[in-house]
Coordinates of C-alpha atoms and ligand atoms in Angstrom, one line a residue:
M143 CA -9.2 -16.1 -19.5
R144 CA -9.3 -12.3 -18.6
V145 CA -8.1 -11.6 -15.3
A146 CA -10.7 -9.2 -14.1
Y147 CA -8.4 -7.0 -12.0
C148 CA -5.8 -6.2 -14.3
Q149 CA -5.3 -5.6 -18.0
G150 CA -2.4 -6.1 -20.6
T151 CA -1.0 -9.2 -18.6
S152 CA -1.2 -12.8 -19.3
P153 CA -3.3 -14.6 -16.6
P154 CA -1.3 -16.1 -13.8
R155 CA 0.3 -19.7 -14.7
I156 CA -1.3 -22.2 -12.0
N157 CA 0.5 -25.0 -10.5
T158 CA -0.9 -25.2 -7.0
T159 CA -4.1 -26.0 -5.4
P160 CA -6.1 -28.7 -7.3
H161 CA -9.7 -27.2 -6.6
I162 CA -10.1 -23.7 -6.9
S163 CA -9.0 -23.7 -10.3
F164 CA -8.1 -21.2 -12.7
H165 CA -10.5 -21.7 -15.4
P166 CA -12.8 -19.0 -16.8
L167 CA -16.1 -18.5 -14.9
L168 CA -18.8 -20.4 -16.4
P169 CA -21.8 -18.4 -18.0
M170 CA -24.0 -17.0 -15.3
A171 CA -27.0 -18.4 -17.0
W172 CA -26.4 -22.0 -16.4
S173 CA -23.5 -22.5 -14.0
P174 CA -25.5 -22.2 -10.8
F175 CA -27.9 -24.9 -12.0
L176 CA -25.3 -27.2 -12.9
L177 CA -23.1 -27.1 -10.0
L178 CA -26.4 -27.1 -7.6
S179 CA -27.3 -30.6 -9.1
L180 CA -23.7 -31.9 -8.6
V181 CA -23.7 -30.3 -5.1
S182 CA -27.1 -31.7 -4.1
L183 CA -25.8 -35.3 -4.5
A184 CA -22.8 -34.8 -2.8
F185 CA -24.0 -33.2 0.5
S186 CA -26.7 -34.2 2.6
T187 CA -28.8 -31.5 4.3
P188 CA -27.8 -31.5 8.0
L189 CA -24.1 -31.0 6.7
N190 CA -25.4 -27.9 4.8
R191 CA -26.9 -26.2 7.8
R192 CA -23.3 -25.2 9.3
W193 CA -23.3 -22.7 6.5
D194 CA -25.8 -20.8 8.2
D195 CA -24.0 -20.6 11.6
F196 CA -22.7 -17.0 11.1
V197 CA -20.1 -15.2 13.2
E198 CA -19.7 -11.5 12.4
K199 CA -16.3 -10.7 10.6
H200 CA -16.2 -7.2 10.6
S201 CA -18.7 -4.2 11.4
W202 CA -19.1 -0.7 11.9
G203 CA -22.0 -0.9 14.0
A204 CA -24.9 1.4 12.9
T205 CA -22.5 4.2 12.0
I206 CA -21.8 4.7 8.4
P207 CA -18.3 5.7 8.0
K208 CA -17.6 9.5 8.1
G209 CA -18.1 11.4 4.8
W210 CA -20.0 8.7 3.4
Q211 CA -24.1 8.9 3.0
F212 CA -26.5 6.0 2.4
H213 CA -27.8 6.4 -1.2
S214 CA -30.0 3.5 -2.1
S215 CA -30.4 -0.3 -2.1
P216 CA -28.8 -1.9 -5.1
S217 CA -31.1 -4.3 -7.5
P218 CA -30.7 -7.6 -6.0
D219 CA -29.3 -8.9 -9.2
T220 CA -26.6 -6.3 -9.4
L221 CA -23.3 -8.4 -10.2
I222 CA -20.3 -7.9 -8.1
D223 CA -17.0 -9.5 -8.0
L224 CA -16.2 -10.7 -4.5
R225 CA -12.8 -11.3 -3.5
L226 CA -11.8 -13.6 -0.8
G227 CA -8.3 -13.5 0.7
L228 CA -7.9 -17.1 2.0
K229 CA -5.5 -18.0 5.0
S230 CA -2.2 -18.5 4.0
A231 CA -1.1 -22.2 5.5
R232 CA 2.5 -21.1 6.2
I233 CA 2.6 -17.2 6.4
D234 CA 4.4 -17.5 9.7
E235 CA 7.2 -19.0 7.7
L236 CA 7.2 -16.1 5.5
F237 CA 7.6 -13.8 8.3
H238 CA 10.3 -15.8 9.7
H239 CA 12.3 -15.9 6.4
L240 CA 11.7 -12.1 6.0
G241 CA 12.9 -11.7 9.6
Q242 CA 16.1 -13.4 8.6
T243 CA 16.6 -12.0 5.3
S244 CA 16.3 -8.6 6.2
D245 CA 18.5 -8.7 9.3
P246 CA 22.0 -7.5 8.5
D247 CA 23.5 -9.5 11.5
H248 CA 21.9 -12.9 10.1
E249 CA 23.8 -15.2 7.9
R250 CA 20.8 -15.5 5.5
Y251 CA 20.7 -11.6 5.0
G252 CA 19.8 -10.7 1.4
N253 CA 19.1 -14.3 0.7
H254 CA 15.7 -13.2 -0.8
L255 CA 13.0 -15.7 -1.7
S256 CA 11.9 -16.2 -5.2
K257 CA 8.3 -15.7 -6.4
E258 CA 7.7 -19.4 -6.4
Q259 CA 9.1 -19.8 -2.8
V260 CA 6.7 -17.0 -1.5
E261 CA 3.8 -18.6 -3.4
E262 CA 4.6 -21.9 -1.7
L263 CA 4.4 -20.1 1.8
V264 CA 1.4 -18.0 1.0
A265 CA -0.9 -20.8 -0.7
P266 CA -3.8 -22.0 1.4
H267 CA -3.9 -25.2 3.1
T268 CA -5.7 -28.0 1.0
D269 CA -8.4 -28.1 4.0
T270 CA -8.9 -24.2 3.4
V271 CA -9.4 -24.7 -0.3
S272 CA -11.8 -27.4 0.0
M273 CA -13.8 -25.9 2.9
V274 CA -14.2 -22.9 0.6
E275 CA -15.0 -24.7 -2.4
E276 CA -17.8 -26.6 -0.5
W277 CA -19.4 -23.3 0.8
L278 CA -19.3 -21.8 -2.7
A279 CA -20.6 -24.8 -4.3
H280 CA -23.5 -25.1 -1.5
H281 CA -24.5 -21.7 -2.8
G282 CA -24.1 -22.6 -6.7
Y283 CA -20.6 -21.1 -7.3
Q284 CA -17.2 -21.6 -8.0
G285 CA -14.1 -19.4 -7.5
S286 CA -11.8 -18.4 -9.9
A287 CA -8.0 -17.6 -8.6
A288 CA -6.9 -13.9 -8.4
S289 CA -3.3 -14.9 -7.5
P290 CA -0.9 -17.5 -8.5
A291 CA -0.7 -19.2 -5.2
G292 CA -4.6 -19.5 -5.0
D293 CA -4.6 -17.3 -1.6
W294 CA -7.1 -15.0 -3.5
V295 CA -10.2 -16.1 -5.1
T296 CA -12.7 -14.2 -7.0
I297 CA -16.5 -14.9 -7.6
R298 CA -18.9 -13.0 -9.8
L299 CA -22.5 -13.1 -8.5
P300 CA -25.7 -11.2 -7.8
V301 CA -25.7 -8.8 -4.5
K302 CA -28.6 -10.8 -3.2
D303 CA -26.5 -14.0 -3.1
A304 CA -23.4 -12.2 -1.5
E305 CA -25.8 -10.8 1.2
R306 CA -27.1 -14.5 1.8
M307 CA -23.6 -16.1 1.9
L308 CA -22.1 -13.1 4.2
N309 CA -25.1 -12.4 6.2
A310 CA -24.8 -8.9 4.9
E311 CA -26.9 -5.8 3.4
Y312 CA -25.2 -4.1 0.6
G313 CA -26.0 -0.5 -0.2
L314 CA -25.0 2.1 -2.3
Y315 CA -23.0 4.8 -0.5
H316 CA -22.0 8.1 -1.9
H317 CA -19.2 10.2 -0.9
P318 CA -20.2 14.0 -1.5
A319 CA -16.5 15.4 -1.4
S320 CA -15.2 13.0 -3.9
K321 CA -18.3 12.4 -5.8
D322 CA -17.8 8.7 -5.5
T323 CA -20.5 6.0 -5.1
V324 CA -19.6 2.5 -3.8
L325 CA -21.3 -0.7 -3.1
R326 CA -20.6 -1.5 0.6
T327 CA -22.1 -3.2 3.6
L328 CA -21.9 -1.8 7.0
S329 CA -21.1 -5.4 8.5
Y330 CA -20.6 -8.9 7.3
S331 CA -20.2 -12.3 8.7
L332 CA -18.6 -15.8 7.7
P333 CA -20.0 -19.1 8.4
R334 CA -18.4 -20.2 11.8
D335 CA -16.5 -23.2 10.0
L336 CA -15.0 -20.7 7.6
L337 CA -13.6 -18.2 10.0
G338 CA -10.1 -19.9 10.3
H339 CA -9.8 -20.2 6.7
V340 CA -11.0 -16.8 5.2
D341 CA -9.1 -13.8 6.2
V342 CA -11.0 -11.0 4.4
V343 CA -13.8 -10.7 2.0
S344 CA -13.8 -7.6 -0.3
P345 CA -15.8 -5.6 -1.1
T346 CA -17.4 -5.4 2.2
T347 CA -16.7 -2.8 4.8
Y348 CA -13.7 -0.8 3.5
F349 CA -15.0 2.3 2.5
G350 CA -11.8 4.5 2.0
T351 CA -11.6 4.0 -1.7
F352 CA -10.2 5.1 -4.7
K353 CA -11.1 8.9 -4.9
S354 CA -10.8 9.4 -1.1
M355 CA -7.6 8.0 -0.7
R356 CA -5.6 11.5 -0.2
A357 CA -2.6 12.1 -2.4
T358 CA -0.2 13.7 0.1
S359 CA 0.8 16.5 -2.0
F360 CA 0.0 20.0 -2.3
L361 CA 1.0 23.0 -4.4
M362 CA 2.7 25.7 -2.9
P363 CA 3.2 29.1 -4.0
E364 CA 5.4 29.4 -7.2
V365 CA 8.8 31.0 -6.5
D366 CA 11.0 32.9 -8.9
L367 CA 13.9 30.8 -10.0
D368 CA 17.3 32.3 -10.2
P369 CA 19.1 30.0 -12.5
D370 CA 22.6 31.1 -11.0
A371 CA 21.9 30.5 -7.7
V372 CA 23.8 27.6 -6.3
P373 CA 22.6 24.9 -3.6
P374 CA 22.3 24.8 -1.0
T375 CA 21.5 28.3 -0.1
T376 CA 18.4 28.3 -2.5
C377 CA 17.5 24.9 -1.1
N378 CA 16.3 26.6 1.9
T379 CA 12.8 27.5 -0.1
R380 CA 13.0 25.6 -3.3
I381 CA 14.1 22.1 -3.8
T382 CA 15.9 20.5 -7.0
P383 CA 17.4 17.3 -7.7
D384 CA 20.8 18.9 -7.0
C385 CA 19.9 20.1 -3.7
L386 CA 18.8 16.5 -2.6
K387 CA 22.0 15.2 -3.9
T388 CA 24.2 17.6 -1.9
L389 CA 22.1 17.2 1.2
Y390 CA 22.0 13.6 0.8
N391 CA 25.3 12.9 -0.2
T392 CA 24.8 11.2 -3.5
A393 CA 26.5 13.7 -5.7
N394 CA 29.5 12.0 -6.6
Y395 CA 28.3 8.4 -7.0
T396 CA 28.7 6.8 -10.2
Q397 CA 26.4 3.5 -10.9
Q398 CA 27.5 0.4 -12.2
A399 CA 24.7 -2.1 -12.0
T400 CA 22.1 -0.2 -13.9
N401 CA 21.2 -2.9 -16.0
R402 CA 20.1 -5.0 -13.0
N403 CA 18.3 -2.2 -11.1
S404 CA 14.8 -1.1 -10.9
L405 CA 12.4 1.4 -9.3
G406 CA 8.7 1.6 -9.4
V407 CA 6.2 4.3 -8.5
A408 CA 2.6 3.1 -7.7
G409 CA -0.1 5.7 -8.9
Y410 CA -3.7 5.9 -8.3
L411 CA -6.5 8.5 -8.6
N412 CA -6.3 8.9 -12.5
E413 CA -2.8 10.5 -12.2
F414 CA -0.7 10.3 -15.0
A415 CA 3.0 10.7 -15.4
N416 CA 3.8 12.9 -18.2
R417 CA 6.8 12.3 -20.7
A418 CA 7.2 15.7 -22.0
D419 CA 7.1 17.2 -18.6
L420 CA 9.8 15.0 -17.5
Q421 CA 11.9 15.9 -20.3
T422 CA 11.5 19.7 -19.6
F423 CA 12.4 18.9 -16.1
L424 CA 15.4 17.1 -16.9
T425 CA 16.5 19.6 -19.3
R426 CA 16.3 22.2 -16.8
F427 CA 17.4 20.6 -13.5
V428 CA 19.4 17.5 -14.4
P429 CA 20.6 18.3 -18.0
A430 CA 23.1 15.2 -17.9
R431 CA 20.2 13.1 -18.0
A432 CA 18.0 14.5 -20.5
G433 CA 16.3 12.0 -22.6
T434 CA 15.8 9.5 -19.7
T435 CA 12.5 8.2 -19.8
F436 CA 10.3 5.5 -18.0
T437 CA 7.7 2.6 -18.6
T438 CA 4.2 3.1 -17.6
V439 CA 2.2 -0.2 -16.8
R440 CA -1.5 -0.1 -16.7
V441 CA -3.2 -2.0 -14.1
N442 CA -6.9 -2.8 -13.9
G443 CA -7.8 -0.3 -16.6
G444 CA -5.7 2.6 -15.4
G445 CA -5.1 5.3 -17.9
D446 CA -2.2 7.1 -19.3
D447 CA -3.4 10.5 -20.7
Q448 CA -0.6 12.6 -21.8
N449 CA -2.9 15.7 -22.1
D450 CA -3.7 15.3 -18.3
P451 CA -0.5 15.5 -16.2
G452 CA -0.9 14.9 -12.5
V453 CA 0.9 16.8 -10.0
E454 CA 1.6 13.6 -7.7
A455 CA 2.5 11.4 -10.6
N456 CA 4.8 14.0 -12.1
L457 CA 6.4 14.8 -8.8
D458 CA 7.1 11.1 -8.2
I459 CA 8.4 10.4 -11.4
Q460 CA 10.4 13.5 -11.9
Y461 CA 12.5 13.1 -8.6
T462 CA 12.7 9.2 -8.7
I463 CA 14.3 9.7 -12.2
G464 CA 16.1 13.0 -11.2
L465 CA 17.8 11.0 -8.4
S466 CA 18.2 7.5 -9.7
A467 CA 18.9 8.0 -13.5
P468 CA 19.8 5.9 -15.4
V469 CA 18.0 3.2 -13.1
P470 CA 14.9 1.8 -15.1
N471 CA 11.8 3.5 -13.8
T472 CA 8.4 2.1 -14.0
Y473 CA 5.1 4.0 -13.5
Y474 CA 1.9 2.0 -12.3
S475 CA -1.2 3.6 -13.4
T476 CA -3.9 1.5 -11.3
G477 CA -7.4 2.1 -12.3
G478 CA -10.6 2.6 -10.1
S479 CA -14.0 1.5 -10.9
P480 CA -16.0 2.7 -13.7
P481 CA -18.8 5.2 -12.6
F482 CA -21.1 2.8 -10.7
K483 CA -24.7 2.5 -12.3
P484 CA -27.0 1.3 -9.7
D485 CA -29.4 -0.3 -11.8
S486 CA -27.0 -2.1 -14.3
Q487 CA -26.7 -5.8 -14.6
T488 CA -23.0 -5.5 -15.4
S489 CA -20.7 -6.3 -12.6
T490 CA -18.9 -3.5 -10.7
N491 CA -15.1 -3.5 -10.0
T492 CA -14.2 -4.5 -6.6
N493 CA -12.9 -0.9 -6.6
E494 CA -10.1 -1.5 -4.1
P495 CA -6.8 -0.1 -5.7
Y496 CA -4.2 -1.6 -3.1
L497 CA -5.5 -4.9 -3.7
D498 CA -5.8 -4.6 -7.4
W499 CA -2.3 -3.5 -7.7
L500 CA -1.0 -5.9 -4.9
N501 CA -2.6 -8.9 -6.7
F502 CA -1.3 -7.8 -10.0
I503 CA 2.4 -7.0 -8.8
T504 CA 2.8 -10.2 -7.0
S505 CA 1.9 -12.1 -10.0
Q506 CA 4.7 -10.7 -11.9
S507 CA 8.0 -12.7 -12.3
S508 CA 10.1 -9.8 -12.1
I509 CA 9.4 -6.6 -9.8
P510 CA 11.2 -3.5 -9.2
L511 CA 13.8 -3.7 -6.3
V512 CA 12.1 -0.4 -4.8
F513 CA 8.6 1.0 -4.6
T514 CA 7.4 4.2 -3.5
T515 CA 3.5 5.0 -2.8
S516 CA 2.4 8.5 -1.9
Y517 CA -1.5 7.4 -0.8
G518 CA -3.1 6.8 2.5
D519 CA -6.2 6.6 4.5
D520 CA -6.7 7.0 8.2
E521 CA -5.9 3.5 9.8
Q522 CA -9.3 3.6 11.6
T523 CA -11.2 3.9 8.3
V524 CA -9.5 0.6 7.2
P525 CA -11.3 -2.5 8.5
P526 CA -8.4 -4.5 10.5
D527 CA -8.9 -7.9 8.4
Y528 CA -8.2 -5.7 5.2
A529 CA -5.5 -4.1 6.7
N530 CA -3.8 -7.1 7.6
S531 CA -4.3 -8.8 4.4
V532 CA -2.7 -5.8 2.4
C533 CA 0.1 -5.6 4.9
N534 CA 1.0 -9.0 4.5
L535 CA 1.1 -8.4 0.8
F536 CA 3.4 -5.8 1.3
A537 CA 5.6 -8.3 3.4
Q538 CA 5.5 -10.7 0.2
L539 CA 7.2 -7.9 -1.7
G540 CA 9.8 -7.5 1.0
S541 CA 10.6 -11.1 1.1
R542 CA 11.2 -11.0 -2.7
G543 CA 13.7 -8.5 -2.4
S544 CA 11.9 -5.2 -2.9
S545 CA 11.9 -2.3 -0.5
V546 CA 8.6 -0.8 -0.1
L547 CA 8.2 2.8 0.8
F548 CA 5.5 5.0 2.1
S549 CA 4.6 8.7 2.5
S550 CA 3.9 9.1 6.2
G551 CA 0.9 11.5 5.6
D552 CA 0.6 15.2 5.6
F553 CA -1.6 15.9 8.6
G554 CA 0.9 15.6 11.7
V555 CA -0.5 13.2 14.2
G556 CA -3.7 13.8 12.5
G557 CA -6.2 16.1 10.6
G558 CA -9.8 17.2 11.3
D559 CA -11.3 16.5 14.6
C560 CA -9.6 13.1 15.3
R561 CA -12.6 11.5 16.8
T562 CA -12.3 7.9 17.2
N563 CA -15.1 5.9 15.1
D564 CA -15.4 3.2 17.5
G565 CA -18.8 4.9 19.2
Q566 CA -16.7 6.2 21.9
N567 CA -16.1 9.4 20.0
R568 CA -12.9 10.1 21.8
V569 CA -10.0 12.3 20.6
Q570 CA -7.2 10.3 19.5
F571 CA -4.1 10.7 17.2
Q572 CA -5.1 9.3 13.8
P573 CA -2.4 6.8 12.7
A574 CA -2.4 6.3 8.7
F575 CA -2.5 3.0 6.9
P576 CA -0.3 1.7 5.0
A577 CA 2.2 3.9 6.7
S578 CA 1.4 1.9 10.0
C579 CA 2.1 -1.4 8.4
P580 CA 5.3 -3.0 10.0
F581 CA 6.5 -4.3 6.6
V582 CA 6.7 -1.0 4.8
T583 CA 9.4 1.8 5.4
T584 CA 7.5 4.9 6.1
V585 CA 8.8 8.2 5.4
G586 CA 8.1 11.7 7.1
G587 CA 9.1 15.2 6.0
T588 CA 11.5 17.8 6.7
T589 CA 12.2 21.2 5.6
R590 CA 15.1 23.9 5.2
T591 CA 18.5 23.2 5.3
N592 CA 21.3 24.2 7.8
P593 CA 20.1 22.8 9.7
E594 CA 17.2 20.7 8.5
V595 CA 14.2 20.5 10.5
A596 CA 10.9 18.5 10.7
V597 CA 8.1 20.1 8.6
D598 CA 5.0 20.7 10.6
F599 CA 2.8 18.4 8.6
S600 CA 4.9 15.4 8.7
G601 CA 2.7 12.4 9.6
G602 CA 3.7 10.4 12.4
G603 CA 2.4 8.3 15.2
F604 CA 1.5 4.8 16.5
S605 CA -0.4 2.2 15.0
N606 CA -3.7 1.0 16.8
Y607 CA -3.7 -2.3 14.6
F608 CA -0.1 -3.5 14.6
G609 CA 2.0 -4.2 17.4
R610 CA 5.5 -2.7 17.7
P611 CA 7.9 -4.8 15.7
D612 CA 11.3 -5.9 17.0
Y613 CA 13.3 -4.0 14.9
Q614 CA 12.3 -0.7 16.5
S615 CA 11.8 -1.7 19.8
T616 CA 15.0 0.0 21.4
A617 CA 14.7 3.1 19.3
V618 CA 10.8 3.6 20.3
T619 CA 11.3 2.6 23.9
T620 CA 14.0 5.3 24.2
F621 CA 11.7 7.6 22.6
L622 CA 8.8 6.9 24.9
N623 CA 11.0 6.9 28.1
A624 CA 12.2 10.6 27.2
L625 CA 8.5 11.6 26.3
G626 CA 7.2 11.0 29.7
T627 CA 3.6 11.5 30.3
T628 CA 3.2 14.0 27.1
N629 CA 0.4 13.1 24.9
N630 CA -0.7 10.2 27.5
G631 CA -4.0 8.5 26.2
L632 CA -3.8 10.1 22.9
F633 CA -1.7 7.4 21.1
N634 CA -1.1 3.7 21.6
K635 CA 2.3 2.9 23.2
T636 CA 2.2 -0.6 22.0
G637 CA 1.7 0.1 18.4
R638 CA 4.1 -0.1 15.3
A639 CA 5.5 3.5 15.2
Y640 CA 6.2 5.7 12.2
P641 CA 7.9 7.3 10.2
D642 CA 10.9 5.3 10.0
L643 CA 13.0 7.9 8.4
A644 CA 12.4 11.2 6.5
A645 CA 13.5 13.5 3.8
Q646 CA 12.7 16.9 2.4
G647 CA 9.0 17.7 1.9
T648 CA 8.7 21.3 0.8
G649 CA 9.1 23.5 -2.1
F650 CA 10.1 20.7 -4.7
Q651 CA 10.3 22.2 -8.1
V652 CA 8.1 20.1 -10.6
I653 CA 7.1 20.5 -14.1
I654 CA 3.4 20.4 -14.6
G655 CA 2.1 21.1 -17.9
G656 CA 5.2 22.8 -19.2
S657 CA 5.7 25.2 -16.3
T658 CA 7.1 25.1 -12.8
S659 CA 5.2 24.5 -9.5
S660 CA 6.4 24.2 -6.1
V661 CA 4.9 21.0 -4.6
G662 CA 5.0 20.0 -1.1
G663 CA 4.1 17.0 1.0
T664 CA 5.7 13.5 2.2
S665 CA 4.5 12.6 -1.2
A666 CA 8.0 14.2 -2.2
S667 CA 9.8 12.7 0.6
S668 CA 8.9 9.2 -0.2
P669 CA 10.2 9.1 -3.9
T670 CA 13.3 11.2 -2.8
V671 CA 14.2 8.1 -0.5
A672 CA 13.3 5.7 -3.2
G673 CA 15.9 7.3 -5.4
I674 CA 18.4 7.1 -2.8
I675 CA 17.6 3.4 -1.9
A676 CA 18.0 2.7 -5.8
L677 CA 21.7 4.0 -5.5
L678 CA 22.2 1.8 -2.4
N679 CA 20.9 -1.1 -4.4
D680 CA 23.5 -0.2 -6.9
V681 CA 26.2 -0.4 -4.4
R682 CA 25.3 -3.9 -3.6
L683 CA 24.4 -5.2 -7.0
S684 CA 27.5 -3.9 -8.4
S685 CA 29.6 -6.1 -5.9
G686 CA 27.6 -9.1 -6.8
R687 CA 25.2 -9.1 -3.9
S688 CA 21.3 -8.8 -3.7
S689 CA 19.1 -5.9 -3.5
L690 CA 18.3 -4.5 0.0
G691 CA 14.7 -5.6 0.4
F692 CA 12.8 -5.0 3.5
L693 CA 14.8 -2.0 4.9
N694 CA 13.6 -1.6 8.7
P695 CA 15.9 -4.1 10.4
L696 CA 18.8 -2.6 8.6
I697 CA 18.1 1.0 9.2
Y698 CA 17.4 0.6 12.9
K699 CA 20.7 -0.8 13.2
N700 CA 22.3 2.0 11.7
G701 CA 20.7 5.2 12.8
G702 CA 24.1 6.8 12.8
A703 CA 24.0 6.7 9.1
F704 CA 21.2 9.1 9.0
N705 CA 21.1 13.0 9.7
D706 CA 19.4 13.0 13.0
I707 CA 16.6 15.6 13.0
T708 CA 16.2 17.1 16.3
S709 CA 13.9 20.3 16.0
G710 CA 10.2 20.8 14.7
S711 CA 7.1 18.9 15.7
N712 CA 4.0 17.6 14.1
P713 CA 0.8 19.2 15.7
G714 CA -2.5 18.0 15.0
C715 CA -5.7 16.8 16.8
G716 CA -5.6 20.3 18.5
T717 CA -2.3 19.5 20.1
N718 CA 1.3 20.2 19.6
G719 CA 1.8 16.7 18.5
F720 CA 5.1 15.1 18.8
T721 CA 8.4 16.8 18.9
A722 CA 11.7 15.8 17.0
R723 CA 14.6 15.1 19.4
T724 CA 17.9 13.0 19.4
G725 CA 17.5 9.6 18.1
W726 CA 14.3 8.2 16.6
D727 CA 11.2 10.2 17.0
P728 CA 7.6 10.0 15.5
V729 CA 8.1 13.1 13.4
T730 CA 11.2 12.3 11.4
G731 CA 12.0 8.6 12.3
L732 CA 15.8 8.1 12.4
G733 CA 16.3 11.2 10.3
T734 CA 17.4 11.8 6.8
P735 CA 19.5 9.6 4.7
D736 CA 23.3 10.3 4.5
F737 CA 24.4 8.2 1.4
A738 CA 27.8 8.6 2.0
K739 CA 27.5 6.7 5.4
L740 CA 24.7 4.4 4.2
R741 CA 26.9 2.9 1.3
L742 CA 29.3 1.8 3.9
V743 CA 26.8 0.0 5.9
V744 CA 24.6 -1.8 3.3
Ligands
NAG136 C1 32.2 15.4 -4.8 O1 33.1 15.8 -5.6 C2 33.6 17.4 -5.7 C3 34.5 17.7 -6.8 O2 35.4 16.5 -7.0 C4 34.2 17.6 -4.1 O3 34.3 19.0 -3.9 C5 33.0 17.1 -3.2 O4 33.4 17.2 -1.9 C6 32.6 15.6 -3.3 N1 31.6 15.3 -2.4 C7 31.6 14.3 -1.8 C8 30.3 14.1 -0.8 O5 32.4 13.5 -1.7
NAG137 C1 -3.3 -0.8 20.9 O1 -2.4 -1.5 19.9 C2 -2.5 -2.9 20.0 C3 -1.4 -3.3 19.2 O2 -0.2 -2.9 19.5 C4 -3.9 -3.2 19.8 O3 -4.0 -4.8 20.1 C5 -4.7 -2.6 20.8 O4 -6.1 -3.0 20.6 C6 -4.6 -1.1 20.5 N1 -5.5 -0.4 21.7 C7 -6.5 0.4 21.0 C8 -7.2 1.3 22.2 O5 -6.5 0.6 20.0

């Protein structure tokens, strides 16, 4: 069978739920009829009526998400691949394990779960499986597993049936800025009986997609390089791996566990990491590591065009390798949907890259020990049910012993007019997602050296979806007490606060198409931290211990191992934003990593 959302891998092996089985989809021409006839024997009419008792799952009201325009109604026979996220029966146990294995004071610290153990906890209850099966069968369909544990299921079906099953109305929506066109609905519902069993259905109401996810990097004016200048003086204006190694104290570290170590970069938006540029970069900036290479893994039709180097991709891979070589690095190139053809009878990709990548990566038996991702959306544009499901998938990666890093965003406390999309149109700081997910480690930006200060675009704030996790409660409470009434009403004091830490975010010297550009953004900060975390993993692995895994409980207990950043601010939404201060703050988190101190506490 072909797994629709990924390419180049064997289909997941199935050993779990008996009914939502993992066989290929039956040919559309006859499967509905066959199933319908079987079903009509099994269920009587009164029972079936319950599938018509709908409860709204998520709705944008009558308001089309900002930046999008209604284009047209799809042909009713247009095929789509619906993905259902089924409720995991024991997800609370997964969180419980994660809480213990990531807490440095707990005896189970570092006892990460295996892939199989995670799958046991995220598998849906058999009641959930049979309920969902019954519902699908009632409509003449049969699901096909999209994850080894069976917690994600796909069904290929015509739009008209999806609309009937979800009480939805799909439309083609166009996003002029990105020229993207997607098939979405402004609201969807589920039968009441399914509410406790299905967490999310996609594609439905998540509009922020592939092209509109912003890569948080931007080119800065090129500067003349003086090859004889020595860091850190030049590091005030241009960052090289040597600058970062000096600033963050990794310079003298010799790796010993390279064969067990690994680092992954998640890439989207047709961003390709260029091999020739990496060699030019290494030769110029890290000559001792010249010749180091990386693996590209293509997910869901992601490309690898070596004639089209991406700024983001090159920045990420040059700096993760620049700091962590010879740790094996992998670049994941995740594709989006092919251009959507409104009248086509062929199916359209679900076009939701986080899910594509996450369903792919969670099905792999061996995954990198640290991931960095430099993409994000405004949290309010991500439906809460979708955000929650994606965030739980990041928790799975943490449970397996991987550290998951995200850039905090490049718009301070919020870009644009910062109006809420809840109909009230209030000005409010705009947290970013996945930066706001409590199971990821979010990286803000700094600039200059001696002293290092917050860079003004460093994304930071408080989630409106996720409550404040315990690991940061002391740090954030201390900040809020010091803040007083500043920015009152503009942010959610009970929310998960970010960033967790920070690193340099301006003037990164990156080779793109053979020449040097200066690139900035928290896009640069996240791969920097990923490289340093890989070295910390080496410290642990080389003494026979496990990888660090989910970092936040550890780092909040060791704030002293960071260079506290105490000046600078992150203005936005027509305000001065927040100001960096002693201790944690929503501009630079705990500060920038000091490897020499961190290696003593991991
Ligand atoms: C690294 O080694 C050099 C030369 O031996 C030394 O001058 C420097 O202080 C060391 N740096 C750290 C952070 O230990
Ligand atoms: C504030 O955050 C909490 C989660 O901590 C959430 O439940 C609540 O709805 C948020 N308030 C607003 C106004 O978004």
